Short mmCIF file of C-alpha atoms and ligand atoms in Angstrom, two decimals:
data_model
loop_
_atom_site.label_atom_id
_atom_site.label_comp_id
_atom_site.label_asym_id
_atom_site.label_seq_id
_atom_site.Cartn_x
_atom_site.Cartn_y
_atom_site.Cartn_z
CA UNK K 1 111.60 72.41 98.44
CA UNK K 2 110.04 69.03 99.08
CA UNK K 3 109.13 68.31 102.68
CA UNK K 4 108.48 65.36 104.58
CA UNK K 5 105.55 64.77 106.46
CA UNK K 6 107.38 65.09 109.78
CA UNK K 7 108.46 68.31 108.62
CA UNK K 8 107.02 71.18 110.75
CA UNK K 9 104.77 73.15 108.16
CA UNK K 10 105.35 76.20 110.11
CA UNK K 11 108.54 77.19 111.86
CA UNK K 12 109.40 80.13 114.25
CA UNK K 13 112.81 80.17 115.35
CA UNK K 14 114.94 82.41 117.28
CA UNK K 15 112.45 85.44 116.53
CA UNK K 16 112.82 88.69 118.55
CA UNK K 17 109.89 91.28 117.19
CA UNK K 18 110.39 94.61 118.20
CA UNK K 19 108.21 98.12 117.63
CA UNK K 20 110.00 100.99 116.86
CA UNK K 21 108.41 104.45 118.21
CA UNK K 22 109.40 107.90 118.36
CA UNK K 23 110.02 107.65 121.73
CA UNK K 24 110.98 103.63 122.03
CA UNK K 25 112.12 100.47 121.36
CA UNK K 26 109.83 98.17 122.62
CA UNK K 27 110.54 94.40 122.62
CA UNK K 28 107.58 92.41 121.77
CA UNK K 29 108.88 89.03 121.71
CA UNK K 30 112.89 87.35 122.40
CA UNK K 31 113.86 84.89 120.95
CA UNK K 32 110.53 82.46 120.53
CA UNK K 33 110.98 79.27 119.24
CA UNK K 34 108.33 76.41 118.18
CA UNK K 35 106.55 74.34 115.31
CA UNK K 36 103.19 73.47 114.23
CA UNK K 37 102.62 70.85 112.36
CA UNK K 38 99.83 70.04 109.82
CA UNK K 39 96.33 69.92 111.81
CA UNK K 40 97.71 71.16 115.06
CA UNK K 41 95.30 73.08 117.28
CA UNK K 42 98.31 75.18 118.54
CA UNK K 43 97.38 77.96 121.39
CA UNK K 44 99.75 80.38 121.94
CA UNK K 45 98.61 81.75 125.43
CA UNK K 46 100.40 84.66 128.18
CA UNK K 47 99.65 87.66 129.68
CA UNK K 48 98.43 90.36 128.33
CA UNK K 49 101.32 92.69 126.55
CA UNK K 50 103.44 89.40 126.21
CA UNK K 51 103.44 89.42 122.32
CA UNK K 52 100.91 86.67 120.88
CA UNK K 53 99.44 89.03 118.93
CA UNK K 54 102.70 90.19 117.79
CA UNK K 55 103.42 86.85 116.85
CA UNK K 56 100.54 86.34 115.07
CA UNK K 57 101.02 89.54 112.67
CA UNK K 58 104.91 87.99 112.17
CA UNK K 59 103.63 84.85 111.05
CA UNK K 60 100.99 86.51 108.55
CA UNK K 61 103.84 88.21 107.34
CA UNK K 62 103.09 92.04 108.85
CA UNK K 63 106.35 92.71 110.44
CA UNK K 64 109.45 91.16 109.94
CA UNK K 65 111.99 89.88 113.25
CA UNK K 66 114.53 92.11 113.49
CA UNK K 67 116.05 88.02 114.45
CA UNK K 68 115.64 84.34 113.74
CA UNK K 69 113.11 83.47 111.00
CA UNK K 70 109.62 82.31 110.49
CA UNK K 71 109.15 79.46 107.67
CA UNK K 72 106.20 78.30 106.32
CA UNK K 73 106.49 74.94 104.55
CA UNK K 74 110.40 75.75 104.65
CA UNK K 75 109.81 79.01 103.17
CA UNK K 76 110.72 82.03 104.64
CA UNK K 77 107.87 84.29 105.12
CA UNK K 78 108.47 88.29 104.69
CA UNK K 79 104.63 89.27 103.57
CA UNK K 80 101.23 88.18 103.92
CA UNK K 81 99.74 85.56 101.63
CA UNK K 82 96.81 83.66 100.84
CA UNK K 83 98.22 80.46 102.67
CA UNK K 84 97.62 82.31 106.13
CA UNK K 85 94.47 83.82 106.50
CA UNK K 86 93.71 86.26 109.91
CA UNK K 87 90.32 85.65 112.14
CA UNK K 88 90.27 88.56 114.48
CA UNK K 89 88.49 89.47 117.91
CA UNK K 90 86.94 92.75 116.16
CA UNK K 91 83.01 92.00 115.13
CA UNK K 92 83.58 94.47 112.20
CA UNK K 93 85.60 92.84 110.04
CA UNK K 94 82.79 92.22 107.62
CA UNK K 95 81.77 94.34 104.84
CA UNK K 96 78.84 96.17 105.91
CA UNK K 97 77.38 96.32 102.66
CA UNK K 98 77.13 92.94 101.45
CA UNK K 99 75.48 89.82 102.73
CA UNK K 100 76.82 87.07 104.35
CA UNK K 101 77.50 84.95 100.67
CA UNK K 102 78.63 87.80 99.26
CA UNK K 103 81.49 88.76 101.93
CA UNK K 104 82.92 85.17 101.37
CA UNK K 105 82.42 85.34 97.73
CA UNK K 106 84.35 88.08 97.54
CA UNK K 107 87.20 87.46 99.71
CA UNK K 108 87.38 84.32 97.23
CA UNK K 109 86.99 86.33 93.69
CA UNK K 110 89.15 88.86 94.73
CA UNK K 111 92.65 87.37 94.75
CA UNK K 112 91.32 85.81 90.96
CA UNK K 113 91.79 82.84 91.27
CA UNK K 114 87.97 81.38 91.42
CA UNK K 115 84.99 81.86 88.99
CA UNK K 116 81.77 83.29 90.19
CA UNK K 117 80.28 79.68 90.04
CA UNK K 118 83.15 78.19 91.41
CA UNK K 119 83.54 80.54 94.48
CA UNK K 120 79.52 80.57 94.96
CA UNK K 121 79.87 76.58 95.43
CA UNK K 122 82.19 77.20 98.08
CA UNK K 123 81.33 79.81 99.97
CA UNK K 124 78.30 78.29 100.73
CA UNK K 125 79.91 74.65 101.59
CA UNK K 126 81.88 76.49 104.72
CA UNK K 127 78.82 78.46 105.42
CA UNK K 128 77.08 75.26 105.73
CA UNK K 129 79.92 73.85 108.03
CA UNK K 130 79.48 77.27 110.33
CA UNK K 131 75.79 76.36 110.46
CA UNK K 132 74.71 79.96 108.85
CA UNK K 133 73.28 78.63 105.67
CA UNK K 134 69.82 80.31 106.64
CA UNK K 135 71.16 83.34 106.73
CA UNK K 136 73.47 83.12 103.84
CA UNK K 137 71.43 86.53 102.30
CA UNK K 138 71.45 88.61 105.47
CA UNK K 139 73.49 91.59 105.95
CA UNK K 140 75.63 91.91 109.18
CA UNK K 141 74.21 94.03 111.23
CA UNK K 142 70.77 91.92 111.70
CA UNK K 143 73.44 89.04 112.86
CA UNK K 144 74.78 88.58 116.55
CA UNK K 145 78.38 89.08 117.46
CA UNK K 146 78.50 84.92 117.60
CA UNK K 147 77.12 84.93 114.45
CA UNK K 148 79.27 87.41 112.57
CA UNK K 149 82.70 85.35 113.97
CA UNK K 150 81.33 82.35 112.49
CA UNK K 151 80.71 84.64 109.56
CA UNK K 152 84.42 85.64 109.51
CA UNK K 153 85.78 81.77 110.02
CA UNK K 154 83.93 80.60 107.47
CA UNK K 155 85.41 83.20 105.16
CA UNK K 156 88.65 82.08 106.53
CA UNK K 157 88.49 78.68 105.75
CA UNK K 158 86.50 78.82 102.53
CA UNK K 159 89.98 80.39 100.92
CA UNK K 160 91.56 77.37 102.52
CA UNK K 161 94.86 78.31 103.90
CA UNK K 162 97.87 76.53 105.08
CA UNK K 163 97.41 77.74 108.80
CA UNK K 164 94.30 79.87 109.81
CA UNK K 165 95.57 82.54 112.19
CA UNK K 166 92.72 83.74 115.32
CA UNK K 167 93.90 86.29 117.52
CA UNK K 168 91.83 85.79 120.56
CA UNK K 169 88.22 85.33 118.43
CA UNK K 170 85.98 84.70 120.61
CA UNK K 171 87.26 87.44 123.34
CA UNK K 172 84.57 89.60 122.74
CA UNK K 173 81.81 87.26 123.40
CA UNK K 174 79.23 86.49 126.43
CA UNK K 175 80.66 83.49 127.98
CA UNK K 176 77.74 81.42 127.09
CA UNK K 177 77.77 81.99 123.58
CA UNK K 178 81.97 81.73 123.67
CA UNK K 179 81.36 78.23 125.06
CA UNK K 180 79.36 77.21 121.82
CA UNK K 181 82.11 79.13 119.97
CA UNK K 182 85.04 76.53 121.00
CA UNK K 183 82.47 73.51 120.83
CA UNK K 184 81.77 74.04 117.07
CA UNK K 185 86.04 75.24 116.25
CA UNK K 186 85.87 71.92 117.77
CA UNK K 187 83.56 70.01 115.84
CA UNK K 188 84.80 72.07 112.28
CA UNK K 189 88.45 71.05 113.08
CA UNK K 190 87.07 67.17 113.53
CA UNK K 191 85.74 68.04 110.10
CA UNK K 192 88.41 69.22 108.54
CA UNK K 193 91.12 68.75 110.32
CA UNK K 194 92.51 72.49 109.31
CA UNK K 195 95.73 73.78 110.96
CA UNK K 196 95.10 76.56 113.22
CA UNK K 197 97.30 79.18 115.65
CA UNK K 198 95.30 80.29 117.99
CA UNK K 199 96.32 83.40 120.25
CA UNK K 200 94.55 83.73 123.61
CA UNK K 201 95.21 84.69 126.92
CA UNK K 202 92.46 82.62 129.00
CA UNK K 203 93.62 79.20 130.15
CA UNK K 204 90.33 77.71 130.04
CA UNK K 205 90.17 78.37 126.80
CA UNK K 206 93.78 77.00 125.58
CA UNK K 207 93.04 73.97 127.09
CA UNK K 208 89.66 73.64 125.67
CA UNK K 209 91.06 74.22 122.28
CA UNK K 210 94.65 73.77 122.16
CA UNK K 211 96.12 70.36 121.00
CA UNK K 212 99.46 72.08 121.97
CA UNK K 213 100.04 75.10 123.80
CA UNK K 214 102.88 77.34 124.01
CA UNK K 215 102.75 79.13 127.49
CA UNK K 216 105.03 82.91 127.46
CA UNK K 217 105.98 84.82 129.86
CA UNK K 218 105.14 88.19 130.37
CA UNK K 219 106.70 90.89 128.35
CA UNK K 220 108.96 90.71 126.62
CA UNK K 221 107.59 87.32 125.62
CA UNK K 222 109.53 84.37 125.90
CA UNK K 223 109.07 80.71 125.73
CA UNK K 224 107.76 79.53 129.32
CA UNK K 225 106.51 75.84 128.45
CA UNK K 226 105.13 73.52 125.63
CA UNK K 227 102.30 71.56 127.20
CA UNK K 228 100.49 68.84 125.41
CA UNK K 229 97.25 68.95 125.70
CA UNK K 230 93.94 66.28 124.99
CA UNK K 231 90.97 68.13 126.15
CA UNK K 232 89.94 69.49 129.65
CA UNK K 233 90.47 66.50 131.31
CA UNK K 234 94.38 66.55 130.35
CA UNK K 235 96.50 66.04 133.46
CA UNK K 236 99.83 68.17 133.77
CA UNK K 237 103.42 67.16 134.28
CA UNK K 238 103.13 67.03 138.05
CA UNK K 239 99.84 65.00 138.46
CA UNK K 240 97.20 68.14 138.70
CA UNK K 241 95.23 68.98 136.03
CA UNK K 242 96.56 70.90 133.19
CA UNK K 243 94.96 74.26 133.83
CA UNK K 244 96.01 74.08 137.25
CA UNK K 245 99.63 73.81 136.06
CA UNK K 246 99.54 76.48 134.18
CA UNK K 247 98.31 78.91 136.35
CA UNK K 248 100.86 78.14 138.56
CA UNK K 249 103.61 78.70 135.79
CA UNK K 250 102.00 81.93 135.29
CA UNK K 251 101.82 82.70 139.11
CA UNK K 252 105.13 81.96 139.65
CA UNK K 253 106.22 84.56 136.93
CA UNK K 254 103.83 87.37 138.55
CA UNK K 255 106.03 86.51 141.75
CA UNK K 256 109.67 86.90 139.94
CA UNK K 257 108.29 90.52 138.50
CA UNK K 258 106.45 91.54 141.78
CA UNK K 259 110.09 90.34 143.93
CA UNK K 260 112.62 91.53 141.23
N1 LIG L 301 102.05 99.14 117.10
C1 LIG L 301 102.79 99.07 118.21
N2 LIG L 301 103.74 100.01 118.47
C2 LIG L 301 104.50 99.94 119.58
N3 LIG L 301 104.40 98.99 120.51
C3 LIG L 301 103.46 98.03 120.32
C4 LIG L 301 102.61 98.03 119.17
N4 LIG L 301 101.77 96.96 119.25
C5 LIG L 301 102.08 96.33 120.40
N5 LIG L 301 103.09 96.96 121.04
C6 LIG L 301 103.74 96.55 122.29
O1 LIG L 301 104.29 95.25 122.11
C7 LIG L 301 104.08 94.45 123.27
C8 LIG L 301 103.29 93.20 122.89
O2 LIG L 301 102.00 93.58 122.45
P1 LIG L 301 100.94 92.50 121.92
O3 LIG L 301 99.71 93.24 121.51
O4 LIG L 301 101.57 91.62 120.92
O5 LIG L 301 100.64 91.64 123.24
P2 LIG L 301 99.50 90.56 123.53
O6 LIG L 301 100.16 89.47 124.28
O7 LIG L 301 98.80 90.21 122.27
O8 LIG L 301 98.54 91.39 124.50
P3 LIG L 301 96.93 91.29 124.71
O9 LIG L 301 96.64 89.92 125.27
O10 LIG L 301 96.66 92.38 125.69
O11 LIG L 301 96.31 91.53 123.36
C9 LIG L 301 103.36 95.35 124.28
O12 LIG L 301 104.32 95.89 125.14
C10 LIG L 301 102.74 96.42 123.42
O13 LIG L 301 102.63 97.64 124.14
#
C-alpha cells in the first residue's frame, strides 16, 4: 500500500491488551488510541502497572489485542519484525561472550541479509555515533551499565528499523549518568532523525525526550492526554510549565482512585 507522507507510519487504534492467567483476566490496556509519525520522539508515560510496557510488546508484535489494531506503515502487525527493534532497561541483553563489534555484527548477519564486510562497515558507523568506538573489542562485562545501553542502541539502530522501541532504558541508571543518557538520544536523534517510542514512567524524563507524549492513566491504561512537547522549557495548556501539568493530570487520577 502506498502511503503519503502525512500518513501516520505507526497506528494503534482501539487496542485493549489483556493477560490471561490461571487465575485472571487482567486488562493491561482499553482501548488506546494514537500515531507516530516518521521521526517522532513519542513518550508513552503513566504509572507504574498502567500498560506501556504492554504496549510496547503489542507494537513489536509479542501479543496480539484481543481489540482494535496496531498498523505499521498501514500494515497490520501480528509478529515481531526487523522494522521494530526492542532497547530494554535490562543491562544483560548483550551476549556475554562476544565483544562489543561482534554483538552488533551479529544481530546484523543473523537475519542474512548483510555480508561480513558489509555488516562490519556498519556496525562500527553506529558505534561511532554512540561514542564507543574505543572500545569496539571489549567484552561487556569490563563496560559500565551506561556503556552497555549505548552498546544495545547502537545495535538497535545499526539494523535500522522503522520505529526503535525503549522500554524505560535508562531506568536502571545513576541519575548522573541517565542525564548524559537523554543528552546523547538527543544529539543521535538530531543525527538521524530515527523514529522512536519511548516507554517511561518519569516526567522529567518524557519531557526531556518526548517530542509528543501520550500521558495514561493508571491501570487499566487508558488515554489521559496528548501533550506536545519542545524541550524542558515547553509550557502546558494552562500557562505552567509542562511537567507541572502533568503531574497534576496524574494527581488528579491518584485522587479519583483514592475517593472512588
Ligand atoms: N505476563 C503477564 N501476565 C499477567 N499479567 C501481566 C503480565 N505482564 C504484565 N501484567 C499486568 O498487566 C498490567 C500492565 O503491566 P505493564 O508491565 O505493561 O505496566 P507498566 O506500565 O509497563 O508498568 P511499570 O512502569 O511498572 O513497568 C499490570 O497489571 C501487570 O500486572
Amino acid at each position: 500500500m502506498l502511503q503519503s507522507s502525512s500518513s501516520p507510519l505507526l497506528s494503534v487504534q482501539g487496542v485493549t491488551l489483556r493477560y490471561r492467567t490461571k487465575e485472571h483476566l487482567v486488562t493491561a490496556t482499553y482501548r488506546v488510541s494514537f500515531d507516530v509519525l516518521k521521526s517522532d520522539r513519542y513518550v508513552i508515560l503513566g504509572p507504574s502497572g498502567c500498560g506501556k510496557s504492554t504496549l510496547l510488546k503489542a507494537v513489536g508484535g509479542f501479543l496480539n489485542p484481543v481489540e482494535g489494531q496496531i498498523k505499521l506503515n498501514g500494515h497490520e502487525i501480528h509478529q515481531p519484525g526487523p522494522d521494530r527493534v526492542m532497547v530494554f532497561q535490562e543491562f544483560d541483553q548483550l551476549l556475554p561472550w562476544k565483544t562489543v563489534k561482534q554483538n552488533v555484527v551479529f544481530a546484523l548477519t543473523a537475519s542474512g541479509k548483510l555480508g561480513r564486510r558489509e555488516a562490519e562497515d556498519r556496525a562500527m558507523h553506529y558505534i561511532d555515533k554512540v561514542n564507543l568506538t574505543g572500545f569496539a573489542d571489549s567484552l561487556p562485562h569490563t563496560l559500565s551499565g551506561g556503556m552497555k545501553q549505548r552498546v544495545a542502541i547502537a545495535r538497535g539502530m545499526a539494523m535500522e528499523p522503522e520505529i526503535l522501541l525503549m522500554d524505560e532504558p535508562f531506568a536502571a541508571l545513576d541519575a548522573l549518568t541517565r542525564g548524559k543518557m537523554q543528552e546523547e538520544l538527543l544529539q543521535l536523534w538530531e543525527d538521524t532523525k530515527f523514529t522512536v517510542l519511548f516507554v517511561t514512567h518519569s516526567i522529567p524524563e518524557a519531557v526531556r525526550i518526548g517530542s509528543r507524549i501520550l500521558l495514561l492513566s493508571p491501570h487499566p491504561g487508558q488515554v489521559r492526554a496528548e501533550l506536545n512537547c519542545h524541550g524542558i522549557d515547553t509550557m502546558g495548556p494552562t500557562g505552567q510549565p509542562l511537567a507541572k501539568h502533568i503531574e497534576e493530570l496524574l494527581f488528579h487520577d491518584h485522587e479519583r482512585i483514592a475517593h472512588a
